[in-house]
PDB file of C-alpha atoms in Angstrom:
ATOM      1  CA  UNK A   1    -157.651  28.601 -33.235  1.00 56.00           C
ATOM      2  CA  UNK A   2    -159.408  28.964 -36.552  1.00 52.00           C
ATOM      3  CA  UNK A   3    -162.602  27.124 -37.207  1.00 56.00           C
ATOM      4  CA  UNK A   4    -161.724  23.481 -37.890  1.00 60.00           C
ATOM      5  CA  UNK A   5    -162.019  22.077 -41.389  1.00 66.00           C
ATOM      6  CA  UNK A   6    -163.744  18.882 -42.409  1.00 65.00           C
ATOM      7  CA  UNK A   7    -161.827  15.919 -43.818  1.00 76.00           C
ATOM      8  CA  UNK A   8    -158.315  14.535 -43.553  1.00 86.00           C
ATOM      9  CA  UNK A   9    -155.348  16.897 -43.008  1.00 91.00           C
ATOM     10  CA  UNK A  10    -152.470  16.745 -45.515  1.00 92.00           C
ATOM     11  CA  UNK A  11    -150.209  13.740 -44.964  1.00 93.00           C
ATOM     12  CA  UNK A  12    -147.115  15.947 -44.768  1.00 93.00           C
ATOM     13  CA  UNK A  13    -148.502  17.769 -41.735  1.00 95.00           C
ATOM     14  CA  UNK A  14    -149.326  14.489 -39.996  1.00 95.00           C
ATOM     15  CA  UNK A  15    -145.856  13.045 -40.600  1.00 93.00           C
ATOM     16  CA  UNK A  16    -144.185  16.140 -39.161  1.00 95.00           C
ATOM     17  CA  UNK A  17    -146.517  16.090 -36.149  1.00 95.00           C
ATOM     18  CA  UNK A  18    -145.750  12.403 -35.535  1.00 94.00           C
ATOM     19  CA  UNK A  19    -141.997  13.034 -35.649  1.00 92.00           C
ATOM     20  CA  UNK A  20    -142.206  16.045 -33.325  1.00 93.00           C
ATOM     21  CA  UNK A  21    -144.362  14.126 -30.855  1.00 93.00           C
ATOM     22  CA  UNK A  22    -142.174  11.014 -30.990  1.00 91.00           C
ATOM     23  CA  UNK A  23    -138.877  12.881 -30.748  1.00 91.00           C
ATOM     24  CA  UNK A  24    -140.079  15.472 -28.269  1.00 90.00           C
ATOM     25  CA  UNK A  25    -139.396  18.675 -30.183  1.00 91.00           C
ATOM     26  CA  UNK A  26    -139.541  20.661 -33.393  1.00 93.00           C
ATOM     27  CA  UNK A  27    -135.751  20.745 -33.811  1.00 91.00           C
ATOM     28  CA  UNK A  28    -135.438  16.966 -33.745  1.00 90.00           C
ATOM     29  CA  UNK A  29    -138.291  16.615 -36.244  1.00 91.00           C
ATOM     30  CA  UNK A  30    -136.613  19.191 -38.482  1.00 91.00           C
ATOM     31  CA  UNK A  31    -133.393  17.156 -38.473  1.00 90.00           C
ATOM     32  CA  UNK A  32    -135.253  13.948 -39.327  1.00 87.00           C
ATOM     33  CA  UNK A  33    -136.905  15.497 -42.391  1.00 88.00           C
ATOM     34  CA  UNK A  34    -134.108  17.850 -43.417  1.00 89.00           C
ATOM     35  CA  UNK A  35    -136.307  20.903 -42.810  1.00 90.00           C
ATOM     36  CA  UNK A  36    -135.814  24.106 -40.890  1.00 92.00           C
ATOM     37  CA  UNK A  37    -137.390  24.417 -37.469  1.00 91.00           C
ATOM     38  CA  UNK A  38    -139.548  27.226 -38.829  1.00 92.00           C
ATOM     39  CA  UNK A  39    -140.879  24.921 -41.560  1.00 93.00           C
ATOM     40  CA  UNK A  40    -141.784  22.280 -38.973  1.00 93.00           C
ATOM     41  CA  UNK A  41    -143.457  24.885 -36.784  1.00 93.00           C
ATOM     42  CA  UNK A  42    -145.464  26.158 -39.757  1.00 94.00           C
ATOM     43  CA  UNK A  43    -146.722  22.676 -40.693  1.00 95.00           C
ATOM     44  CA  UNK A  44    -147.773  21.911 -37.142  1.00 95.00           C
ATOM     45  CA  UNK A  45    -149.432  25.319 -36.886  1.00 94.00           C
ATOM     46  CA  UNK A  46    -151.363  24.547 -40.069  1.00 94.00           C
ATOM     47  CA  UNK A  47    -152.428  21.188 -38.622  1.00 95.00           C
ATOM     48  CA  UNK A  48    -153.581  22.789 -35.391  1.00 94.00           C
ATOM     49  CA  UNK A  49    -155.595  25.368 -37.338  1.00 93.00           C
ATOM     50  CA  UNK A  50    -157.142  22.599 -39.432  1.00 93.00           C
ATOM     51  CA  UNK A  51    -158.137  20.607 -36.339  1.00 93.00           C
ATOM     52  CA  UNK A  52    -159.130  23.623 -34.283  1.00 91.00           C
ATOM     53  CA  UNK A  53    -157.064  22.321 -31.365  1.00 91.00           C
ATOM     54  CA  UNK A  54    -153.624  23.029 -29.899  1.00 94.00           C
ATOM     55  CA  UNK A  55    -151.390  19.961 -30.102  1.00 95.00           C
ATOM     56  CA  UNK A  56    -148.291  21.429 -28.450  1.00 95.00           C
ATOM     57  CA  UNK A  57    -147.591  23.821 -25.600  1.00 94.00           C
ATOM     58  CA  UNK A  58    -144.882  26.294 -26.652  1.00 91.00           C
ATOM     59  CA  UNK A  59    -142.548  27.297 -23.825  1.00 87.00           C
ATOM     60  CA  UNK A  60    -139.135  28.916 -23.588  1.00 81.00           C
ATOM     61  CA  UNK A  61    -137.525  25.538 -22.857  1.00 82.00           C
ATOM     62  CA  UNK A  62    -139.195  23.848 -25.813  1.00 84.00           C
ATOM     63  CA  UNK A  63    -142.510  22.215 -26.607  1.00 90.00           C
ATOM     64  CA  UNK A  64    -144.635  19.509 -25.022  1.00 91.00           C
ATOM     65  CA  UNK A  65    -147.774  17.735 -26.137  1.00 94.00           C
ATOM     66  CA  UNK A  66    -151.141  18.947 -24.914  1.00 95.00           C
ATOM     67  CA  UNK A  67    -153.754  16.459 -23.720  1.00 94.00           C
ATOM     68  CA  UNK A  68    -155.253  16.544 -27.226  1.00 94.00           C
ATOM     69  CA  UNK A  69    -151.794  16.026 -28.731  1.00 94.00           C
ATOM     70  CA  UNK A  70    -151.093  13.037 -26.492  1.00 94.00           C
ATOM     71  CA  UNK A  71    -154.405  11.486 -27.509  1.00 94.00           C
ATOM     72  CA  UNK A  72    -153.905  12.181 -31.212  1.00 95.00           C
ATOM     73  CA  UNK A  73    -150.275  10.976 -31.477  1.00 95.00           C
ATOM     74  CA  UNK A  74    -150.847   7.180 -31.152  1.00 93.00           C
ATOM     75  CA  UNK A  75    -153.760   7.391 -33.594  1.00 93.00           C
ATOM     76  CA  UNK A  76    -151.566   9.129 -36.166  1.00 94.00           C
ATOM     77  CA  UNK A  77    -148.694   6.688 -35.568  1.00 91.00           C
ATOM     78  CA  UNK A  78    -150.908   3.632 -36.024  1.00 88.00           C
ATOM     79  CA  UNK A  79    -152.444   5.101 -39.176  1.00 90.00           C
ATOM     80  CA  UNK A  80    -149.089   6.011 -40.741  1.00 88.00           C
ATOM     81  CA  UNK A  81    -147.656   2.583 -39.951  1.00 82.00           C
ATOM     82  CA  UNK A  82    -150.709   0.858 -41.432  1.00 80.00           C
ATOM     83  CA  UNK A  83    -150.455   3.005 -44.566  1.00 83.00           C
ATOM     84  CA  UNK A  84    -146.751   2.244 -44.939  1.00 76.00           C
ATOM     85  CA  UNK A  85    -147.259  -1.467 -44.349  1.00 68.00           C
ATOM     86  CA  UNK A  86    -150.174  -1.808 -46.753  1.00 70.00           C
ATOM     87  CA  UNK A  87    -148.428   0.266 -49.429  1.00 70.00           C
ATOM     88  CA  UNK A  88    -145.402  -2.013 -49.177  1.00 61.00           C
ATOM     89  CA  UNK A  89    -147.606  -5.114 -49.385  1.00 54.00           C
ATOM     90  CA  UNK A  90    -149.420  -3.856 -52.476  1.00 58.00           C
ATOM     91  CA  UNK A  91    -146.727  -2.045 -54.424  1.00 55.00           C
ATOM     92  CA  UNK A  92    -143.371  -2.793 -52.822  1.00 54.00           C
ATOM     93  CA  UNK A  93    -140.722  -4.970 -54.367  1.00 55.00           C
ATOM     94  CA  UNK A  94    -139.924  -8.316 -52.815  1.00 57.00           C
ATOM     95  CA  UNK A  95    -136.814  -8.117 -50.586  1.00 64.00           C
ATOM     96  CA  UNK A  96    -133.707  -9.115 -52.518  1.00 79.00           C
ATOM     97  CA  UNK A  97    -131.337  -9.319 -49.555  1.00 85.00           C
ATOM     98  CA  UNK A  98    -131.321 -10.812 -46.083  1.00 90.00           C
ATOM     99  CA  UNK A  99    -128.599  -9.537 -43.783  1.00 91.00           C
ATOM    100  CA  UNK A 100    -128.066 -11.074 -40.356  1.00 94.00           C
ATOM    101  CA  UNK A 101    -125.584 -10.354 -37.578  1.00 93.00           C
ATOM    102  CA  UNK A 102    -124.387 -12.628 -34.802  1.00 93.00           C
ATOM    103  CA  UNK A 103    -121.377 -14.053 -33.027  1.00 92.00           C
ATOM    104  CA  UNK A 104    -118.978 -15.845 -35.364  1.00 91.00           C
ATOM    105  CA  UNK A 105    -119.673 -19.177 -33.661  1.00 90.00           C
ATOM    106  CA  UNK A 106    -123.429 -18.683 -34.110  1.00 94.00           C
ATOM    107  CA  UNK A 107    -123.067 -17.759 -37.779  1.00 95.00           C
ATOM    108  CA  UNK A 108    -120.908 -20.836 -38.340  1.00 93.00           C
ATOM    109  CA  UNK A 109    -123.038 -23.321 -36.408  1.00 94.00           C
ATOM    110  CA  UNK A 110    -126.571 -22.015 -36.975  1.00 96.00           C
ATOM    111  CA  UNK A 111    -126.659 -19.951 -40.179  1.00 96.00           C
ATOM    112  CA  UNK A 112    -124.362 -21.950 -42.476  1.00 95.00           C
ATOM    113  CA  UNK A 113    -126.279 -25.247 -42.141  1.00 94.00           C
ATOM    114  CA  UNK A 114    -129.548 -23.368 -42.744  1.00 96.00           C
ATOM    115  CA  UNK A 115    -128.502 -21.641 -45.973  1.00 96.00           C
ATOM    116  CA  UNK A 116    -129.322 -24.429 -48.497  1.00 95.00           C
ATOM    117  CA  UNK A 117    -132.892 -24.764 -47.217  1.00 95.00           C
ATOM    118  CA  UNK A 118    -133.419 -21.005 -47.046  1.00 95.00           C
ATOM    119  CA  UNK A 119    -131.979 -20.317 -50.510  1.00 94.00           C
ATOM    120  CA  UNK A 120    -134.190 -23.027 -51.929  1.00 94.00           C
ATOM    121  CA  UNK A 121    -137.251 -21.346 -50.394  1.00 91.00           C
ATOM    122  CA  UNK A 122    -136.079 -17.862 -51.469  1.00 90.00           C
ATOM    123  CA  UNK A 123    -134.148 -18.344 -54.771  1.00 91.00           C
ATOM    124  CA  UNK A 124    -134.001 -14.604 -55.543  1.00 87.00           C
ATOM    125  CA  UNK A 125    -132.603 -13.505 -52.184  1.00 90.00           C
ATOM    126  CA  UNK A 126    -128.948 -12.824 -51.440  1.00 90.00           C
ATOM    127  CA  UNK A 127    -127.730 -13.587 -47.896  1.00 93.00           C
ATOM    128  CA  UNK A 128    -125.161 -11.438 -46.112  1.00 92.00           C
ATOM    129  CA  UNK A 129    -123.738 -12.034 -42.633  1.00 94.00           C
ATOM    130  CA  UNK A 130    -122.002  -9.717 -40.175  1.00 91.00           C
ATOM    131  CA  UNK A 131    -119.877 -11.511 -37.581  1.00 88.00           C
ATOM    132  CA  UNK A 132    -119.372 -10.082 -34.111  1.00 85.00           C
ATOM    133  CA  UNK A 133    -116.515 -10.962 -31.763  1.00 77.00           C
ATOM    134  CA  UNK A 134    -118.494 -10.238 -28.590  1.00 75.00           C
ATOM    135  CA  UNK A 135    -122.168 -10.206 -27.667  1.00 69.00           C
ATOM    136  CA  UNK A 136    -121.990  -6.637 -26.384  1.00 68.00           C
ATOM    137  CA  UNK A 137    -121.208  -5.517 -29.945  1.00 70.00           C
ATOM    138  CA  UNK A 138    -124.718  -6.509 -31.043  1.00 77.00           C
ATOM    139  CA  UNK A 139    -126.223  -3.571 -29.155  1.00 74.00           C
ATOM    140  CA  UNK A 140    -124.297  -1.176 -31.410  1.00 71.00           C
ATOM    141  CA  UNK A 141    -124.614  -3.199 -34.614  1.00 72.00           C
ATOM    142  CA  UNK A 142    -126.539  -1.515 -37.423  1.00 80.00           C
ATOM    143  CA  UNK A 143    -127.680  -4.803 -38.953  1.00 86.00           C
ATOM    144  CA  UNK A 144    -131.155  -5.078 -37.456  1.00 88.00           C
ATOM    145  CA  UNK A 145    -131.773  -8.808 -37.915  1.00 92.00           C
ATOM    146  CA  UNK A 146    -129.648 -10.611 -35.350  1.00 93.00           C
ATOM    147  CA  UNK A 147    -129.038 -13.974 -33.730  1.00 95.00           C
ATOM    148  CA  UNK A 148    -128.722 -13.610 -29.970  1.00 95.00           C
ATOM    149  CA  UNK A 149    -128.129 -15.906 -27.023  1.00 95.00           C
ATOM    150  CA  UNK A 150    -130.185 -15.486 -23.875  1.00 94.00           C
ATOM    151  CA  UNK A 151    -133.740 -15.809 -22.625  1.00 95.00           C
ATOM    152  CA  UNK A 152    -135.549 -14.013 -25.437  1.00 95.00           C
ATOM    153  CA  UNK A 153    -136.201 -10.708 -23.706  1.00 94.00           C
ATOM    154  CA  UNK A 154    -134.512  -7.610 -25.134  1.00 93.00           C
ATOM    155  CA  UNK A 155    -136.213  -4.200 -24.773  1.00 90.00           C
ATOM    156  CA  UNK A 156    -137.619  -2.957 -28.067  1.00 88.00           C
ATOM    157  CA  UNK A 157    -136.955  -6.219 -29.912  1.00 91.00           C
ATOM    158  CA  UNK A 158    -139.071  -9.155 -31.010  1.00 93.00           C
ATOM    159  CA  UNK A 159    -137.540 -12.596 -30.660  1.00 96.00           C
ATOM    160  CA  UNK A 160    -138.294 -16.077 -31.980  1.00 97.00           C
ATOM    161  CA  UNK A 161    -136.596 -19.138 -30.517  1.00 98.00           C
ATOM    162  CA  UNK A 162    -134.254 -21.028 -32.841  1.00 97.00           C
ATOM    163  CA  UNK A 163    -133.180 -23.692 -30.356  1.00 97.00           C
ATOM    164  CA  UNK A 164    -133.018 -24.076 -26.563  1.00 97.00           C
ATOM    165  CA  UNK A 165    -129.561 -24.386 -25.067  1.00 97.00           C
ATOM    166  CA  UNK A 166    -128.796 -27.964 -24.014  1.00 97.00           C
ATOM    167  CA  UNK A 167    -125.355 -28.952 -22.754  1.00 97.00           C
ATOM    168  CA  UNK A 168    -123.912 -32.474 -22.897  1.00 97.00           C
ATOM    169  CA  UNK A 169    -120.512 -34.125 -22.461  1.00 97.00           C
ATOM    170  CA  UNK A 170    -118.919 -34.642 -25.879  1.00 97.00           C
ATOM    171  CA  UNK A 171    -115.526 -35.586 -27.236  1.00 97.00           C
ATOM    172  CA  UNK A 172    -113.644 -36.829 -30.275  1.00 97.00           C
ATOM    173  CA  UNK A 173    -114.005 -40.464 -31.284  1.00 93.00           C
ATOM    174  CA  UNK A 174    -112.238 -42.866 -28.943  1.00 93.00           C
ATOM    175  CA  UNK A 175    -112.157 -40.527 -25.948  1.00 95.00           C
ATOM    176  CA  UNK A 176    -114.045 -41.844 -22.942  1.00 94.00           C
ATOM    177  CA  UNK A 177    -115.072 -40.558 -19.534  1.00 94.00           C
ATOM    178  CA  UNK A 178    -112.013 -40.037 -17.360  1.00 94.00           C
ATOM    179  CA  UNK A 179    -110.178 -38.018 -19.982  1.00 95.00           C
ATOM    180  CA  UNK A 180    -109.326 -34.393 -19.037  1.00 96.00           C
ATOM    181  CA  UNK A 181    -112.287 -32.026 -18.890  1.00 97.00           C
ATOM    182  CA  UNK A 182    -112.323 -28.801 -20.932  1.00 96.00           C
ATOM    183  CA  UNK A 183    -113.537 -25.995 -18.713  1.00 95.00           C
ATOM    184  CA  UNK A 184    -115.793 -23.192 -19.961  1.00 91.00           C
ATOM    185  CA  UNK A 185    -115.985 -19.864 -18.173  1.00 90.00           C
ATOM    186  CA  UNK A 186    -118.965 -17.529 -18.479  1.00 86.00           C
ATOM    187  CA  UNK A 187    -122.685 -17.479 -17.854  1.00 84.00           C
ATOM    188  CA  UNK A 188    -123.438 -21.007 -19.032  1.00 90.00           C
ATOM    189  CA  UNK A 189    -123.677 -23.718 -16.380  1.00 93.00           C
ATOM    190  CA  UNK A 190    -120.377 -25.539 -15.916  1.00 93.00           C
ATOM    191  CA  UNK A 191    -119.173 -28.990 -14.985  1.00 95.00           C
ATOM    192  CA  UNK A 192    -120.115 -28.596 -11.305  1.00 94.00           C
ATOM    193  CA  UNK A 193    -123.702 -27.712 -12.286  1.00 94.00           C
ATOM    194  CA  UNK A 194    -123.797 -30.698 -14.618  1.00 96.00           C
ATOM    195  CA  UNK A 195    -122.390 -33.008 -11.933  1.00 95.00           C
ATOM    196  CA  UNK A 196    -125.227 -32.110  -9.566  1.00 94.00           C
ATOM    197  CA  UNK A 197    -127.837 -33.012 -12.195  1.00 92.00           C
ATOM    198  CA  UNK A 198    -125.975 -36.132 -13.347  1.00 92.00           C
ATOM    199  CA  UNK A 199    -125.266 -37.387  -9.828  1.00 93.00           C
ATOM    200  CA  UNK A 200    -121.511 -37.483 -10.417  1.00 93.00           C
ATOM    201  CA  UNK A 201    -119.479 -37.082  -7.224  1.00 90.00           C
ATOM    202  CA  UNK A 202    -115.990 -36.738  -8.664  1.00 91.00           C
ATOM    203  CA  UNK A 203    -114.982 -34.957 -11.868  1.00 93.00           C
ATOM    204  CA  UNK A 204    -111.835 -35.698 -13.890  1.00 92.00           C
ATOM    205  CA  UNK A 205    -109.213 -32.956 -13.761  1.00 90.00           C
ATOM    206  CA  UNK A 206    -108.721 -30.494 -16.605  1.00 89.00           C
ATOM    207  CA  UNK A 207    -105.930 -28.184 -17.770  1.00 89.00           C
ATOM    208  CA  UNK A 208    -107.664 -26.080 -20.435  1.00 94.00           C
ATOM    209  CA  UNK A 209    -110.196 -23.301 -19.836  1.00 95.00           C
ATOM    210  CA  UNK A 210    -111.976 -21.225 -22.506  1.00 94.00           C
ATOM    211  CA  UNK A 211    -114.332 -18.235 -22.401  1.00 90.00           C
ATOM    212  CA  UNK A 212    -115.989 -19.331 -25.676  1.00 88.00           C
ATOM    213  CA  UNK A 213    -118.170 -22.394 -26.098  1.00 90.00           C
ATOM    214  CA  UNK A 214    -117.106 -22.484 -29.740  1.00 90.00           C
ATOM    215  CA  UNK A 215    -113.455 -22.790 -28.738  1.00 92.00           C
ATOM    216  CA  UNK A 216    -114.302 -25.489 -26.213  1.00 95.00           C
ATOM    217  CA  UNK A 217    -116.112 -27.509 -28.885  1.00 95.00           C
ATOM    218  CA  UNK A 218    -113.205 -27.075 -31.330  1.00 94.00           C
ATOM    219  CA  UNK A 219    -110.666 -28.208 -28.710  1.00 96.00           C
ATOM    220  CA  UNK A 220    -112.802 -31.249 -27.939  1.00 96.00           C
ATOM    221  CA  UNK A 221    -113.069 -32.042 -31.652  1.00 96.00           C
ATOM    222  CA  UNK A 222    -109.268 -31.961 -31.845  1.00 96.00           C
ATOM    223  CA  UNK A 223    -108.961 -34.583 -29.101  1.00 95.00           C
ATOM    224  CA  UNK A 224    -107.916 -32.290 -26.238  1.00 96.00           C
ATOM    225  CA  UNK A 225    -110.522 -33.574 -23.825  1.00 96.00           C
ATOM    226  CA  UNK A 226    -114.205 -33.666 -22.963  1.00 97.00           C
ATOM    227  CA  UNK A 227    -116.300 -30.540 -23.381  1.00 97.00           C
ATOM    228  CA  UNK A 228    -119.654 -29.743 -21.840  1.00 96.00           C
ATOM    229  CA  UNK A 229    -120.731 -28.648 -25.287  1.00 96.00           C
ATOM    230  CA  UNK A 230    -123.791 -26.937 -26.691  1.00 96.00           C
ATOM    231  CA  UNK A 231    -125.903 -29.382 -28.697  1.00 96.00           C
ATOM    232  CA  UNK A 232    -127.198 -26.641 -31.082  1.00 96.00           C
ATOM    233  CA  UNK A 233    -123.683 -25.329 -31.766  1.00 95.00           C
ATOM    234  CA  UNK A 234    -122.076 -28.783 -31.998  1.00 96.00           C
ATOM    235  CA  UNK A 235    -124.830 -30.250 -34.163  1.00 94.00           C
ATOM    236  CA  UNK A 236    -122.728 -30.281 -37.335  1.00 92.00           C
ATOM    237  CA  UNK A 237    -119.745 -31.998 -35.704  1.00 95.00           C
ATOM    238  CA  UNK A 238    -122.015 -34.568 -34.044  1.00 96.00           C
ATOM    239  CA  UNK A 239    -123.705 -35.373 -37.362  1.00 94.00           C
ATOM    240  CA  UNK A 240    -120.390 -35.861 -39.194  1.00 94.00           C
ATOM    241  CA  UNK A 241    -118.889 -37.965 -36.402  1.00 95.00           C
ATOM    242  CA  UNK A 242    -116.139 -35.475 -35.562  1.00 96.00           C
ATOM    243  CA  UNK A 243    -117.647 -35.479 -32.086  1.00 97.00           C
ATOM    244  CA  UNK A 244    -119.710 -38.010 -30.205  1.00 96.00           C
ATOM    245  CA  UNK A 245    -121.882 -37.629 -27.155  1.00 96.00           C
ATOM    246  CA  UNK A 246    -120.822 -39.596 -24.139  1.00 96.00           C
ATOM    247  CA  UNK A 247    -123.495 -41.892 -22.724  1.00 94.00           C
ATOM    248  CA  UNK A 248    -124.187 -39.502 -19.869  1.00 95.00           C
ATOM    249  CA  UNK A 249    -127.028 -37.121 -18.885  1.00 95.00           C
ATOM    250  CA  UNK A 250    -127.543 -33.798 -20.608  1.00 96.00           C
ATOM    251  CA  UNK A 251    -128.170 -30.460 -18.903  1.00 96.00           C
ATOM    252  CA  UNK A 252    -131.088 -28.326 -20.109  1.00 96.00           C
ATOM    253  CA  UNK A 253    -130.722 -24.612 -19.405  1.00 95.00           C
ATOM    254  CA  UNK A 254    -133.082 -21.630 -19.333  1.00 94.00           C
ATOM    255  CA  UNK A 255    -131.288 -19.959 -22.243  1.00 96.00           C
ATOM    256  CA  UNK A 256    -131.452 -20.413 -25.971  1.00 97.00           C
ATOM    257  CA  UNK A 257    -130.575 -19.058 -29.408  1.00 97.00           C
ATOM    258  CA  UNK A 258    -133.006 -16.497 -30.836  1.00 97.00           C
ATOM    259  CA  UNK A 259    -133.633 -14.678 -34.088  1.00 97.00           C
ATOM    260  CA  UNK A 260    -134.402 -11.079 -33.104  1.00 95.00           C
ATOM    261  CA  UNK A 261    -135.280  -7.772 -34.756  1.00 92.00           C
ATOM    262  CA  UNK A 262    -136.499  -4.296 -33.682  1.00 88.00           C
ATOM    263  CA  UNK A 263    -140.231  -4.042 -33.037  1.00 84.00           C
ATOM    264  CA  UNK A 264    -140.607  -1.303 -35.663  1.00 77.00           C
ATOM    265  CA  UNK A 265    -139.070  -3.405 -38.461  1.00 77.00           C
ATOM    266  CA  UNK A 266    -140.444  -6.308 -40.521  1.00 73.00           C
ATOM    267  CA  UNK A 267    -143.838  -4.655 -40.928  1.00 70.00           C
ATOM    268  CA  UNK A 268    -144.708  -5.797 -44.433  1.00 73.00           C
ATOM    269  CA  UNK A 269    -145.938  -9.246 -45.406  1.00 78.00           C
ATOM    270  CA  UNK A 270    -142.928  -9.730 -47.677  1.00 80.00           C
ATOM    271  CA  UNK A 271    -140.436  -8.978 -44.911  1.00 83.00           C
ATOM    272  CA  UNK A 272    -142.267 -11.209 -42.465  1.00 86.00           C
ATOM    273  CA  UNK A 273    -142.374 -14.046 -45.006  1.00 87.00           C
ATOM    274  CA  UNK A 274    -138.622 -13.702 -45.524  1.00 89.00           C
ATOM    275  CA  UNK A 275    -137.972 -13.881 -41.784  1.00 93.00           C
ATOM    276  CA  UNK A 276    -140.370 -16.815 -41.377  1.00 94.00           C
ATOM    277  CA  UNK A 277    -138.548 -18.797 -44.082  1.00 95.00           C
ATOM    278  CA  UNK A 278    -135.182 -17.965 -42.509  1.00 96.00           C
ATOM    279  CA  UNK A 279    -136.417 -18.983 -39.054  1.00 96.00           C
ATOM    280  CA  UNK A 280    -137.778 -22.254 -40.400  1.00 96.00           C
ATOM    281  CA  UNK A 281    -134.429 -22.988 -42.040  1.00 97.00           C
ATOM    282  CA  UNK A 282    -132.545 -22.117 -38.847  1.00 96.00           C
ATOM    283  CA  UNK A 283    -134.712 -24.459 -36.822  1.00 95.00           C
ATOM    284  CA  UNK A 284    -134.202 -27.221 -39.339  1.00 86.00           C
ATOM    285  CA  UNK A 285    -130.452 -26.789 -39.257  1.00 50.00           C
ATOM    286  CA  UNK A 286    -130.077 -26.437 -35.502  1.00 47.00           C
TER     287      UNK A 286
END
């Protein structure tokens, strides 16, 4: 290696090094920046000469970070992220759009009631929603801000609780206990779990079974029977009187509804403020 130089290496060299270290190769870094592999190799070679240290081991099968490279990579990543974040805070434009993905029932029950409050707090922001039919689709969804149901732990994602899941018997006006029960299949606790908590020995019979809590709530609203409904998702119908809670115990679960996003997004103050206002509105509408 040449004698190391004093000062900060060119930013372009550092960005290429970070990509190669993160992605595990020169070819992948070249694809990310639209460069040739030779151009990536040259920039990293220049950086190594500047530092007077080898950052990668070149082998026939590819490249791997040296001990110095492994030590330098997180420092470069933190510095680049801080530079990007602070540049956005100082010179970036305020976000003009908030796009959120979630199950249709979650968009309807959680996002729609929150929109007036959020739009009042952010009058220059346009809201867009992307509705999913199934939860598994969220893993492949490109919209990075999402509403998810679960326990708040998803690898690589941050999550803030909108509302805990609480289940309670509910029905249309005039329907009392003893009417047919609406069954709900899936991971949520069911009527038997509720009966154990409520101390109910015998449950009324039912003839309808859904795999969607939203469908169960809709059927209950239409007078088809009693649903063990989600209080966060049925909040609107309960407020308008389309549904009423029976005077019976509720069942608190370990799950909830969460606003989530990838850990490497929402770095700037403006983005975080937008998400904070949206979360506050969601909590107020839940």
